[in-house]
Short mmCIF file of C-alpha atoms and ligand atoms in Angstrom, two decimals:
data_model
loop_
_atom_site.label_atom_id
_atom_site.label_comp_id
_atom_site.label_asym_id
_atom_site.label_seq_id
_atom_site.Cartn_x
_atom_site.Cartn_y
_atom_site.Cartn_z
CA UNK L 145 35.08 55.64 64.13
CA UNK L 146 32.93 52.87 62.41
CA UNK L 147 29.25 53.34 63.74
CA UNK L 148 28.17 50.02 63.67
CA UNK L 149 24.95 50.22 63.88
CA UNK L 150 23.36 52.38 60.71
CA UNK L 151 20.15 53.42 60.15
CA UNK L 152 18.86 50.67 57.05
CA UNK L 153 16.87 49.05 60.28
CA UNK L 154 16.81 45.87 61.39
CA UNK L 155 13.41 43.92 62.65
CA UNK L 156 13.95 42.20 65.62
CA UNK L 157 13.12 39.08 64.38
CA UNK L 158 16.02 39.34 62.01
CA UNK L 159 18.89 38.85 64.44
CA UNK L 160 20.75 37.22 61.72
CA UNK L 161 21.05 40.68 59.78
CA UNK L 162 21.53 42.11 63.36
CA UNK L 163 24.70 39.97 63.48
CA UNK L 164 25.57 40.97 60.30
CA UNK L 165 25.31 44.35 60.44
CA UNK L 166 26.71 44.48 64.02
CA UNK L 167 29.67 42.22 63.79
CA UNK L 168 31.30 41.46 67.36
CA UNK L 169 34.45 42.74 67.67
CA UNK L 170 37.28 42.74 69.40
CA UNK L 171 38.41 45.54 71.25
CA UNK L 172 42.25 45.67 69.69
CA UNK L 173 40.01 45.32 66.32
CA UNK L 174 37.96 48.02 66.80
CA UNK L 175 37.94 50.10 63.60
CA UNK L 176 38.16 53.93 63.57
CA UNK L 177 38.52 56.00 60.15
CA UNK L 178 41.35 54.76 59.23
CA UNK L 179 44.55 52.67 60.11
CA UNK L 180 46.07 55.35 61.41
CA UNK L 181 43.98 55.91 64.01
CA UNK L 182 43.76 52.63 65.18
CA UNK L 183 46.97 52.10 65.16
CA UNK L 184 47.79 54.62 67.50
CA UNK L 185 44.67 54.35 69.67
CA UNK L 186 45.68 53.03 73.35
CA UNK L 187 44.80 49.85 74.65
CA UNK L 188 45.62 49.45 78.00
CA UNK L 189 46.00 51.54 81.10
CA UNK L 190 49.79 52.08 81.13
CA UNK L 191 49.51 53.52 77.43
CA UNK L 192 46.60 55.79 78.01
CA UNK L 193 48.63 58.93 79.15
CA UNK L 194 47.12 61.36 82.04
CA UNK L 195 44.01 61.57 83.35
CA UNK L 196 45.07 59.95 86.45
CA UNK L 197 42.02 59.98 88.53
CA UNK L 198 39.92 58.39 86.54
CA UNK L 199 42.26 55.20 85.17
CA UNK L 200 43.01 55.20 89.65
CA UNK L 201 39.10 54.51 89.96
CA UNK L 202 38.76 52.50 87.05
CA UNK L 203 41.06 50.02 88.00
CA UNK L 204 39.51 49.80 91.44
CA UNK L 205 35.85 49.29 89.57
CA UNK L 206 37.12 46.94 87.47
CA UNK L 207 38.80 44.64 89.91
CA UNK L 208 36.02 44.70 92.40
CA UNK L 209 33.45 43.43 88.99
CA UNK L 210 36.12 40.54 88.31
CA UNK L 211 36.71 39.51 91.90
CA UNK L 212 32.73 39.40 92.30
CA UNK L 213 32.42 37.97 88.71
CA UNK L 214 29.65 40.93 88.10
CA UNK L 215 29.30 43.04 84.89
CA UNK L 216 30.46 46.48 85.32
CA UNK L 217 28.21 49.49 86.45
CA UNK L 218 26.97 51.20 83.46
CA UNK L 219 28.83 54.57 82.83
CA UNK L 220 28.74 57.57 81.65
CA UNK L 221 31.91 59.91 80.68
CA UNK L 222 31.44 63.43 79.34
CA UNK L 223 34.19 66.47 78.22
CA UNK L 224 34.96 68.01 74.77
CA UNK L 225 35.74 65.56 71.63
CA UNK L 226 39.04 63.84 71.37
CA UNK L 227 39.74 63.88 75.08
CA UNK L 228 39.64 59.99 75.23
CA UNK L 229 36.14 59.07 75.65
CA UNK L 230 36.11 56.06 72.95
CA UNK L 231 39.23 55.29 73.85
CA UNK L 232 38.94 54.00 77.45
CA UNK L 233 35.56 52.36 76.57
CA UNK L 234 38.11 50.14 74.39
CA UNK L 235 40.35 50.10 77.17
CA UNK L 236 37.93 48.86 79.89
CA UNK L 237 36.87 46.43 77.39
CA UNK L 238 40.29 44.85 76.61
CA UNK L 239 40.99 44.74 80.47
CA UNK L 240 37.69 42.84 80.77
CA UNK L 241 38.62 40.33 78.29
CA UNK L 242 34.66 41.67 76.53
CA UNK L 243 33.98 42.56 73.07
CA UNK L 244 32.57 46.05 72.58
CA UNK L 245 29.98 47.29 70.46
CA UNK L 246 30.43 51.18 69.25
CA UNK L 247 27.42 53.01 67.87
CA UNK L 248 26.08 56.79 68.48
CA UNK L 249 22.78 57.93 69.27
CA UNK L 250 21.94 59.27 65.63
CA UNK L 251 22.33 56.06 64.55
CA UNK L 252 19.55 54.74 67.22
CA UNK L 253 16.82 56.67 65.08
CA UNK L 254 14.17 53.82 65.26
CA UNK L 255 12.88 51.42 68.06
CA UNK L 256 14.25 49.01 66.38
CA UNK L 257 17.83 50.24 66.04
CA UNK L 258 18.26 50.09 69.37
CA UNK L 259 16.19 47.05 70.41
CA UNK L 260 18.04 44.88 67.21
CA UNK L 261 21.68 45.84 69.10
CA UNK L 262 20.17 45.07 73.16
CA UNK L 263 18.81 41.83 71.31
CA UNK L 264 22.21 40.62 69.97
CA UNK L 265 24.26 41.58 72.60
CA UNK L 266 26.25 38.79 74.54
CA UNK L 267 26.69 38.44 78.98
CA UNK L 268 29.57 40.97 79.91
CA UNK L 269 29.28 43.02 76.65
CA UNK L 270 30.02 46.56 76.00
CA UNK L 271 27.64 48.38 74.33
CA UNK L 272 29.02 52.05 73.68
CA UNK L 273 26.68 54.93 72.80
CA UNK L 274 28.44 57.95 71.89
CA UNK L 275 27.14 61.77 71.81
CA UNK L 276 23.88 59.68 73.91
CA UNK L 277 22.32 63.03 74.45
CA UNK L 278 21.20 62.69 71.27
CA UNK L 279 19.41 59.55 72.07
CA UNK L 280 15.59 60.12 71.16
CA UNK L 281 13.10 59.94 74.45
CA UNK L 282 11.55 56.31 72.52
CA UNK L 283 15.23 54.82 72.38
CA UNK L 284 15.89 56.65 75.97
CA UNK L 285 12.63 54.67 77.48
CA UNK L 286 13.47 51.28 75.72
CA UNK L 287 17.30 51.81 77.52
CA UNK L 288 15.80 52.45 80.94
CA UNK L 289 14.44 48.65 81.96
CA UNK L 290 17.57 47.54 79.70
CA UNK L 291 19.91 49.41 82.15
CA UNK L 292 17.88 48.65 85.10
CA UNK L 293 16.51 44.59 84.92
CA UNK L 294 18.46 43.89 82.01
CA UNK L 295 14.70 43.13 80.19
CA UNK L 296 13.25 44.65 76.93
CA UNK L 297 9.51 45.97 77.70
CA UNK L 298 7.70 45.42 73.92
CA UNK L 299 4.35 45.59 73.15
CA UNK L 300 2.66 43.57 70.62
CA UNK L 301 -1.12 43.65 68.68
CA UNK L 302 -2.38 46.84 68.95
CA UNK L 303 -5.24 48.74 71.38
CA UNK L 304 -7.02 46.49 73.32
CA UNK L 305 -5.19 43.58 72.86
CA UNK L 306 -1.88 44.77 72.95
CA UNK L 307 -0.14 42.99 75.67
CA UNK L 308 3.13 43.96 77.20
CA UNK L 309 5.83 41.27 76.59
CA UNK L 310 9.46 41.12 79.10
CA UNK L 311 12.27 39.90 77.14
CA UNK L 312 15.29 39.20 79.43
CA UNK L 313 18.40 40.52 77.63
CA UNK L 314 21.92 39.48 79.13
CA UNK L 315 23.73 41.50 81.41
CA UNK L 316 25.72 43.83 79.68
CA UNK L 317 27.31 47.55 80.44
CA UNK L 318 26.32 50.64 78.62
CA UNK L 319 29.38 53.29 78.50
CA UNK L 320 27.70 56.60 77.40
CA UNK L 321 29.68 59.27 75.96
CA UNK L 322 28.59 63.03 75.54
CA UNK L 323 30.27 65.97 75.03
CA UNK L 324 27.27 67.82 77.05
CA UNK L 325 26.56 65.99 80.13
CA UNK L 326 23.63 68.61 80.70
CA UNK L 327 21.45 67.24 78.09
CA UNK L 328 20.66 64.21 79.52
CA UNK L 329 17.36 63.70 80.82
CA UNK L 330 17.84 63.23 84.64
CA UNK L 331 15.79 59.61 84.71
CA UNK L 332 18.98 58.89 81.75
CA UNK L 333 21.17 60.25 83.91
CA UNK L 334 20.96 58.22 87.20
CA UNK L 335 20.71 55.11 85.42
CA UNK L 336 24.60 55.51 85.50
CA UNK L 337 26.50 54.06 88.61
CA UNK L 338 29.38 55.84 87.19
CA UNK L 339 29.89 59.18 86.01
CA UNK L 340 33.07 60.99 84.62
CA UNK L 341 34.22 64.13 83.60
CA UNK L 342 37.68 63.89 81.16
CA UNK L 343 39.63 66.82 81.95
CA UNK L 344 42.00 68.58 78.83
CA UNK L 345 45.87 67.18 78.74
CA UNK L 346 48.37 69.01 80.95
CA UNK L 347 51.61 69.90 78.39
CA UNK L 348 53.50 67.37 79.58
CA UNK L 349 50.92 64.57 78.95
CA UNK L 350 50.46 65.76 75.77
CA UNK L 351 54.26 65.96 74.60
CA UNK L 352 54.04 62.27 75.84
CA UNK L 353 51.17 61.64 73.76
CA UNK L 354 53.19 63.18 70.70
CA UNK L 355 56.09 60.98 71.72
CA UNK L 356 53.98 58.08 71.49
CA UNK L 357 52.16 58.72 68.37
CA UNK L 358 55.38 59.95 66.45
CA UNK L 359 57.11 56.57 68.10
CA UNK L 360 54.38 54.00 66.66
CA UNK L 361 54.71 56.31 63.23
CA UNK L 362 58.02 55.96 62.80
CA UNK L 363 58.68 60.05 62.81
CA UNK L 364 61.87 61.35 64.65
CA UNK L 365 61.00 63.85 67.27
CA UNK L 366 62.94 65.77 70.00
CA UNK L 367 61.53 66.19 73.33
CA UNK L 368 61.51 70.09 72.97
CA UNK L 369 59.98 69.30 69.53
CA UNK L 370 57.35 67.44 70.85
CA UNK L 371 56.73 69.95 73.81
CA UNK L 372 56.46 72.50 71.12
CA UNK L 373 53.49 70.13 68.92
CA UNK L 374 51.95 69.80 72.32
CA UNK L 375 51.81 73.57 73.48
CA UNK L 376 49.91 73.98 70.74
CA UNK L 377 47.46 71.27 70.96
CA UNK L 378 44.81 72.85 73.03
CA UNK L 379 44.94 69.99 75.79
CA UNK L 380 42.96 67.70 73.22
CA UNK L 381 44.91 64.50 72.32
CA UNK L 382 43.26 63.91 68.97
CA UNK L 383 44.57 67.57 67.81
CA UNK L 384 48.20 66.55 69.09
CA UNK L 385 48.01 63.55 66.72
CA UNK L 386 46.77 65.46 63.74
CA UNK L 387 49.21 67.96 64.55
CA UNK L 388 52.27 66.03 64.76
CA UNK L 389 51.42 64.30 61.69
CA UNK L 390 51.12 67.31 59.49
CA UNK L 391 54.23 68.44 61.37
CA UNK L 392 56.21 65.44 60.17
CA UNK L 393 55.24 66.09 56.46
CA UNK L 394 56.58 69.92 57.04
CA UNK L 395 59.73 68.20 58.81
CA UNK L 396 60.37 65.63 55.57
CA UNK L 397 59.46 67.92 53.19
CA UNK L 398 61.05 71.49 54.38
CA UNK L 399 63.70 70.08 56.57
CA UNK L 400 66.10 67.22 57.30
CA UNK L 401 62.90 64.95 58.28
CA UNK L 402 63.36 65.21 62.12
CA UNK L 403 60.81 67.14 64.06
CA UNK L 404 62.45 69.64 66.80
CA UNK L 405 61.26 72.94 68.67
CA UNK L 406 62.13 75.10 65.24
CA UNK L 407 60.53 72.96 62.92
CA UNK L 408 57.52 72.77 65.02
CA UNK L 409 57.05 76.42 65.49
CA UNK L 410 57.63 77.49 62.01
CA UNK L 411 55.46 74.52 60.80
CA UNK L 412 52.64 75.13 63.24
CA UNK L 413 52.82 79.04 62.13
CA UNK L 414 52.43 77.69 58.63
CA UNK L 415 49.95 75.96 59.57
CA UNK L 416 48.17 79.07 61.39
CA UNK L 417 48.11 77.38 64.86
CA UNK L 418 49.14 80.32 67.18
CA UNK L 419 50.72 79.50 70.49
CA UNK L 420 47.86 79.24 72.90
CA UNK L 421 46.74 76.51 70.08
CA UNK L 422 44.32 78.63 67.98
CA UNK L 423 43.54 78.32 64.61
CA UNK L 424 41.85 80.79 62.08
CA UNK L 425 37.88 80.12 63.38
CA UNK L 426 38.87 80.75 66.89
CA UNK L 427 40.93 83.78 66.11
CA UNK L 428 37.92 84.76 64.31
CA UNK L 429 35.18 83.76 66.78
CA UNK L 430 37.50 86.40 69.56
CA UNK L 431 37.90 89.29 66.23
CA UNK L 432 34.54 89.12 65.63
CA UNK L 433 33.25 89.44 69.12
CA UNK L 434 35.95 92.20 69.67
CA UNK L 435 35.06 94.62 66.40
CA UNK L 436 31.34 94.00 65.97
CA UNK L 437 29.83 93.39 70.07
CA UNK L 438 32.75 95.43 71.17
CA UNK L 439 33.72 92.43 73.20
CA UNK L 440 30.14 91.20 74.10
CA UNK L 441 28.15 89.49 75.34
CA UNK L 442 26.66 88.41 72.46
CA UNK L 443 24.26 84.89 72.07
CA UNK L 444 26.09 82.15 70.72
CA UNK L 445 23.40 82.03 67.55
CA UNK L 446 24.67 85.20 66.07
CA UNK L 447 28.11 84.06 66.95
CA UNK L 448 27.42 81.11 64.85
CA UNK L 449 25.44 82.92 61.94
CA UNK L 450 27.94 85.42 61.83
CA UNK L 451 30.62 83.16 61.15
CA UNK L 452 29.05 80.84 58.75
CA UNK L 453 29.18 77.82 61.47
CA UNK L 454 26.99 75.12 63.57
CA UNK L 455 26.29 76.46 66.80
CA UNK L 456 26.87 72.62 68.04
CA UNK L 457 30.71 73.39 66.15
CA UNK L 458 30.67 76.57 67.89
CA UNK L 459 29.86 74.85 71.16
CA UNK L 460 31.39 71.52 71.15
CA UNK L 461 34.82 72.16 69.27
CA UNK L 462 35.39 76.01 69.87
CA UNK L 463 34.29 77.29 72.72
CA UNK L 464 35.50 74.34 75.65
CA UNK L 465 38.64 75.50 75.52
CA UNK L 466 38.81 78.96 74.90
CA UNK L 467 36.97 79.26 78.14
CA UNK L 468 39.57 76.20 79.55
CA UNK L 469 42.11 78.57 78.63
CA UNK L 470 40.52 82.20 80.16
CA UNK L 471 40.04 83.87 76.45
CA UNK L 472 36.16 83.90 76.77
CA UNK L 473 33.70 84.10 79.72
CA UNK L 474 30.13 83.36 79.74
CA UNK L 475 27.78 85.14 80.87
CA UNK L 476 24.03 84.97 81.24
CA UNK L 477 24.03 87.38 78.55
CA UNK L 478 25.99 85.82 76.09
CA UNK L 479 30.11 85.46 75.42
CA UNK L 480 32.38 87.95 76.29
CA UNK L 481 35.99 88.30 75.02
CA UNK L 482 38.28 88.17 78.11
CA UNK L 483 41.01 90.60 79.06
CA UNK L 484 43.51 87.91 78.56
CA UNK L 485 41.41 87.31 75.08
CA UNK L 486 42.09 91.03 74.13
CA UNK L 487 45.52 90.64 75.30
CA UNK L 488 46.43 87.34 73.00
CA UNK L 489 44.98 88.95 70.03
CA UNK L 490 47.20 92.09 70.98
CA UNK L 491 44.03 94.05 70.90
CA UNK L 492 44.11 97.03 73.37
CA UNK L 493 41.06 96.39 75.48
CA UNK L 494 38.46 99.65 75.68
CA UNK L 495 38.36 101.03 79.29
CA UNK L 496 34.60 100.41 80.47
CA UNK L 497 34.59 104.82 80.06
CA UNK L 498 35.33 104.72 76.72
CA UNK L 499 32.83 101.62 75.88
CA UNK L 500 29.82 104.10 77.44
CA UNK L 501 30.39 106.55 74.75
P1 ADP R 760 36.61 61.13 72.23
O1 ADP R 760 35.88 59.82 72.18
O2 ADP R 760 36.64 61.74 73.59
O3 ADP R 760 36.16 62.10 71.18
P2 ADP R 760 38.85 59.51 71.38
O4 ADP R 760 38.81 58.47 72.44
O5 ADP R 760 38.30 59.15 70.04
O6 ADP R 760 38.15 60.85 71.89
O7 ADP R 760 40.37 59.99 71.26
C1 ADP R 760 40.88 60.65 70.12
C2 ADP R 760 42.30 60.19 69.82
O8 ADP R 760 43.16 60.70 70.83
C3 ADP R 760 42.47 58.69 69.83
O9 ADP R 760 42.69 58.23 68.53
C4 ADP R 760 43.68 58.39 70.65
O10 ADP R 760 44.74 57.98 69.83
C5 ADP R 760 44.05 59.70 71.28
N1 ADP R 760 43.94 59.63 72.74
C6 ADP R 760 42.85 59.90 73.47
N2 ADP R 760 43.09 59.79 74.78
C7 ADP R 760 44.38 59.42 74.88
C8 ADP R 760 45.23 59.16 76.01
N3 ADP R 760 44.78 59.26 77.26
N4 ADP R 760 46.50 58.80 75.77
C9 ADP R 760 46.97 58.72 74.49
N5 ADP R 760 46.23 58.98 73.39
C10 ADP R 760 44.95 59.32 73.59
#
């Protein structure tokens, strides 16, 4: 995803850089990466697949703002990365007939990061902060009377004669995205009339997710093909994507270019995806918690050190769905390899005698 706002810093005086720097853009423009992923990014209700109970309240919200020619309520969605988060911002956007604005809280360093983007923003706007528990508490306290009174509190001169200036901004929405909902401050928090948690992709929303995306990229798929690339896409769309991409190059390359439930499998195995979705670190995150904390608990920092990882990897990329999926528990004490977690690494659990001894 382009950040659009980056950290060179903008006064506020200098809207014209602001501009610059923070082109408007339209939500069908919006520019990820690459091509690619724009290209197979939804933009509309009917093509963003699943998560039914939000799009069923969204579409209520968003008629109720038109028919009372309102912005929307600011709002917040949280879950694990590549569940969709961007991706109906754009959405609610395009059905709004706004332009959207995509930064991230890391690139909100300064005062004047975030002030620079409230100041330039137009009536109805989107602004989009992703992973805003991030957000610093001075960029957190400028947002508060944004959200609230749609005003900027700034102080000018300094000490005594600093005075306390209101600048009215226009009334725009802030769509928040985290992958931990629980690091928000609380005042942050319930500035949000609406918050929502994006649940992982049953397997059938994600074999139409691979349908789509091998559809717009021109790759041929079967349905028990596609079933098989979703299986193994740990409920995430964005891993379904990669993985029927890569996929596709096994299918041209190794067979007669069509992906189907064999070429899947024996590309995925290749690719050292097991069948619950795995790959190598998780595999290795389980082993390692199996052979050296005979199954745990153990803290998630010497999970991380011991593995040569972040602990926000760890956390945020890892660790959702192996617990999603009943491999590991946690515990106050730590993680703990599940039965089923011994079980899928075929790994003959130790009796809780035998562990005493
Ligand atoms: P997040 O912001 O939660 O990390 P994104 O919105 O960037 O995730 O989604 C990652 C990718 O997954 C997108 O490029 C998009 O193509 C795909 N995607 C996400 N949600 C859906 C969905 N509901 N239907 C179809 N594709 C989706």
């Amino acid at each position: 995803m382009t950040i659009l706002s980056d950290n060179e810093g903008y006064g506020v005086q200098s809207k014209d850089y602001v501009k610059k720097k923070n082109p408007i853009i339209k939500p069908e423009n919006i520019e990820y990466d690459n091509t690619y992923e724009n290209s197979i990014r939804p933009k509309d209700f009917d093509s963003y697949i699943g998560q039914g109970a939000l799009k069923e309240s969204l579409k209520v919200t968003l008629e109720a703002a038109k028919l009372r020619e309102k912005p929307l309520d600011h709002m917040l969605f949280y879950g694990p990365p590549g569940l969709g988060k961007t991706t109906i911002a754009g959405v609610i956007a395009s059905q709004m007939g706004v332009d959207i604005r995509i930064t991230s809280a890391p690139a909100l360093e300064r005062p004047r990061d975030i002030i620079g983007i409230l100041m330039s923003l137009k009536g109805g706007e989107i602004l989009f902060i992703d992973e805003i528990h991030r957000l610093n508490k001075v960029a957190e306290e400028i947002l508060y009377p944004a959200m609230e009174d749609f005003t900027l509190d700034m102080t000018t001169g300094k000490s005594q004669t600093a005075k306390t200036l209101r600048v009215p901004l226009p009334k725009f929405t802030l769509i928040g995205a985290t992958t931990k909902a629980g690091e928000l401050s609380s005042p942050l928090r319930d500035r949000f009339g609406i918050i929502h948690r994006l649940e992982f992709y049953t397997t059938d929303e994600l074999s139409q997710v691979v349908q789509r995306t091998a559809n717009i990229l021109d790759i041929k798929i079967t349905e028990s093909g596609a079933k098989a690339v979703a299986m193994r896409s740990r409920g995430t769309p964005r891993i379904a994507n990669r993985l029927v991409k890569r996929v596709a190059d096994f299918a041209i390359v190794k067979y007669d270019g069509q992906i189907d439930e064999k070429v899947a499998n024996e590309s995925l195995d290749i690719l050292k995806i097991d069948e619950f979705g795995l790959d190598t670190t998780d595999r290795a995150l389980l082993n390692l918690i199996i052979e050296k904390y005979d199954g745990g608990p153990v803290g998630i920092e010497t999970i991380a050190a011991a593995l040569s990882e972040d602990v926000r990897t760890i956390e945020d990329v890892c660790e959702p769905y192996l617990l999603q999926a009943g491999l590991l528990q946690r515990t106050p004490r730590g993680r703990k390899v599940s039965p089923e977690g011994y079980r899928h690494l075929g790994i003959k659990m130790p009796s809780e005698q035998t562990k005493l001894f």
